[in-house]
Short mmCIF file of C-alpha atoms in Angstrom, two decimals:
data_model
loop_
_atom_site.label_atom_id
_atom_site.label_comp_id
_atom_site.label_asym_id
_atom_site.label_seq_id
_atom_site.Cartn_x
_atom_site.Cartn_y
_atom_site.Cartn_z
CA MET G 1 94.79 109.42 -45.66
CA SER G 2 94.93 106.32 -43.50
CA GLN G 3 92.34 103.90 -42.20
CA VAL G 4 92.87 101.05 -39.78
CA LYS G 5 91.03 97.73 -39.75
CA ILE G 6 91.33 95.82 -36.50
CA TYR G 7 90.50 92.11 -36.46
CA GLY G 8 90.21 89.85 -33.43
CA VAL G 9 88.10 87.41 -31.45
CA ARG G 10 85.02 89.29 -30.20
CA GLU G 11 85.25 88.27 -26.54
CA HIS G 12 88.88 89.44 -26.31
CA LEU G 13 88.80 92.46 -28.63
CA LEU G 14 85.61 94.16 -27.45
CA PRO G 15 86.77 94.85 -23.86
CA ILE G 16 90.06 96.44 -25.02
CA ARG G 17 88.85 98.44 -28.02
CA GLU G 18 89.11 101.90 -26.42
CA VAL G 19 92.65 101.35 -25.10
CA LEU G 20 93.72 99.66 -28.33
CA SER G 21 92.30 102.43 -30.51
CA SER G 22 93.99 105.11 -28.39
CA SER G 23 97.31 103.26 -28.50
CA ILE G 24 97.14 102.79 -32.29
CA HIS G 25 96.19 106.43 -32.79
CA ALA G 26 99.08 107.70 -30.65
CA CYS G 27 101.48 105.66 -32.80
CA VAL G 28 99.94 107.01 -36.02
CA VAL G 29 100.15 110.59 -34.76
CA GLU G 30 103.82 110.16 -33.86
CA ALA G 31 105.07 108.07 -36.77
CA LEU G 32 102.90 109.41 -39.61
CA GLN G 33 102.55 112.93 -38.17
CA PHE G 34 98.75 112.80 -38.30
CA PRO G 35 96.60 115.46 -36.65
CA GLU G 36 95.20 114.42 -33.24
CA ASN G 37 91.61 114.73 -34.50
CA LYS G 38 92.09 112.36 -37.46
CA ARG G 39 91.17 108.81 -36.49
CA ALA G 40 89.51 106.22 -38.75
CA HIS G 41 89.42 102.82 -37.03
CA ARG G 42 87.09 99.92 -37.81
CA PHE G 43 86.79 96.92 -35.52
CA PHE G 44 85.96 93.53 -36.98
CA TYR G 45 84.79 91.18 -34.23
CA LEU G 46 85.03 87.52 -35.15
CA ASP G 47 83.76 84.42 -33.42
CA LYS G 48 86.59 82.25 -32.17
CA GLU G 49 85.74 79.46 -34.60
CA ASP G 50 85.80 81.90 -37.55
CA PHE G 51 89.26 83.32 -36.86
CA PHE G 52 91.98 80.85 -37.77
CA ARG G 53 95.27 81.83 -36.17
CA PRO G 54 98.90 80.73 -36.44
CA ALA G 55 99.95 78.01 -33.99
CA THR G 56 102.10 80.58 -32.16
CA ALA G 57 99.11 82.86 -31.46
CA SER G 58 96.56 82.74 -28.65
CA ASP G 59 92.86 83.65 -28.69
CA ARG G 60 93.97 87.26 -28.06
CA TYR G 61 95.58 87.43 -31.53
CA ILE G 62 94.96 90.75 -33.32
CA ILE G 63 95.56 91.78 -36.92
CA LEU G 64 96.03 95.47 -37.75
CA GLU G 65 95.59 96.41 -41.40
CA PHE G 66 96.53 99.96 -42.41
CA LEU G 67 95.14 101.35 -45.67
CA MET G 68 97.11 104.43 -46.71
CA ILE G 69 97.78 106.79 -49.56
CA GLU G 70 101.24 105.92 -50.81
CA GLY G 71 104.12 108.27 -50.12
CA ARG G 72 105.57 107.40 -46.71
CA THR G 73 109.19 106.35 -46.59
CA VAL G 74 110.26 102.87 -45.59
CA ASP G 75 111.73 104.31 -42.38
CA THR G 76 108.42 105.99 -41.50
CA LYS G 77 106.46 102.77 -42.00
CA LYS G 78 109.01 100.78 -39.99
CA LYS G 79 108.81 103.38 -37.22
CA LEU G 80 105.02 102.92 -37.13
CA ILE G 81 105.34 99.13 -36.93
CA HIS G 82 107.97 99.26 -34.17
CA LEU G 83 105.94 101.78 -32.16
CA LEU G 84 102.84 99.58 -32.45
CA TYR G 85 104.69 96.53 -31.15
CA GLU G 86 106.24 98.52 -28.34
CA ARG G 87 103.13 100.35 -27.16
CA VAL G 88 100.23 98.04 -27.98
CA CYS G 89 101.95 94.96 -26.62
CA THR G 90 103.09 96.77 -23.47
CA GLN G 91 99.79 98.54 -22.76
CA LEU G 92 97.70 95.43 -23.35
CA ASN G 93 100.19 92.91 -21.96
CA LEU G 94 100.04 91.22 -25.36
CA PRO G 95 102.83 88.93 -26.57
CA VAL G 96 104.36 90.00 -29.89
CA THR G 97 103.17 86.68 -31.32
CA ASP G 98 99.58 87.92 -30.81
CA LEU G 99 99.94 91.02 -32.99
CA GLU G 100 100.35 91.16 -36.75
CA ILE G 101 100.51 94.33 -38.80
CA CYS G 102 100.13 94.95 -42.53
CA ILE G 103 100.41 98.27 -44.35
CA LEU G 104 98.64 98.46 -47.70
CA GLU G 105 99.20 101.52 -49.88
CA SER G 106 97.52 102.85 -53.00
CA PRO G 107 97.96 105.98 -55.13
CA ALA G 108 96.12 109.12 -54.03
CA HIS G 109 93.96 109.05 -57.16
CA ASN G 110 92.46 105.73 -55.96
CA TRP G 111 90.99 107.40 -52.86
CA GLY G 112 87.75 109.35 -52.67
CA PHE G 113 86.74 111.55 -49.72
CA ARG G 114 85.07 114.93 -49.14
CA GLY G 115 83.70 114.75 -52.69
CA MET G 116 87.12 114.60 -54.36
CA THR G 117 89.86 112.17 -55.22
CA GLY G 118 92.92 112.02 -52.98
CA ASP G 119 95.13 113.71 -55.58
CA GLU G 120 92.71 116.65 -55.90
CA ILE G 121 92.28 117.48 -52.23
CA THR G 122 94.49 119.58 -49.97
CA LEU G 123 95.22 117.76 -46.72
CA ASN G 124 96.12 119.42 -43.42
CA TYR G 125 99.01 116.98 -42.92
CA LYS G 126 101.89 115.63 -45.00
CA VAL G 127 101.79 112.25 -46.69
CA ASN G 128 105.44 112.25 -47.76
CA VAL G 129 107.06 111.75 -44.33
#
């Protein structure tokens, strides 16, 4: 299981949401070996004055937060991060200083979906990649 939270300034994030979501999903499918039809993205649009950014970031600054069941290797998570920088920044003409990524993991038993906990359900993809 994986969900993505996407944070950014409303006026900059809203016009690119479709391209950004597609780019993120392509990276997740490749790096995490997710099925094409599995996408869980949430956009959080912030007013400019409510989104404090590092001095190196512009108003186009985006934070990607991945919530995942634990089990991926370090190499798999690093592959995801590198793919995101390569593809998202290229496709959106975004400097690397305007993209930050965080992966947060928790045990399968902490997840609930389809009426079960994550350690009780059979997934159609591998978590341990």
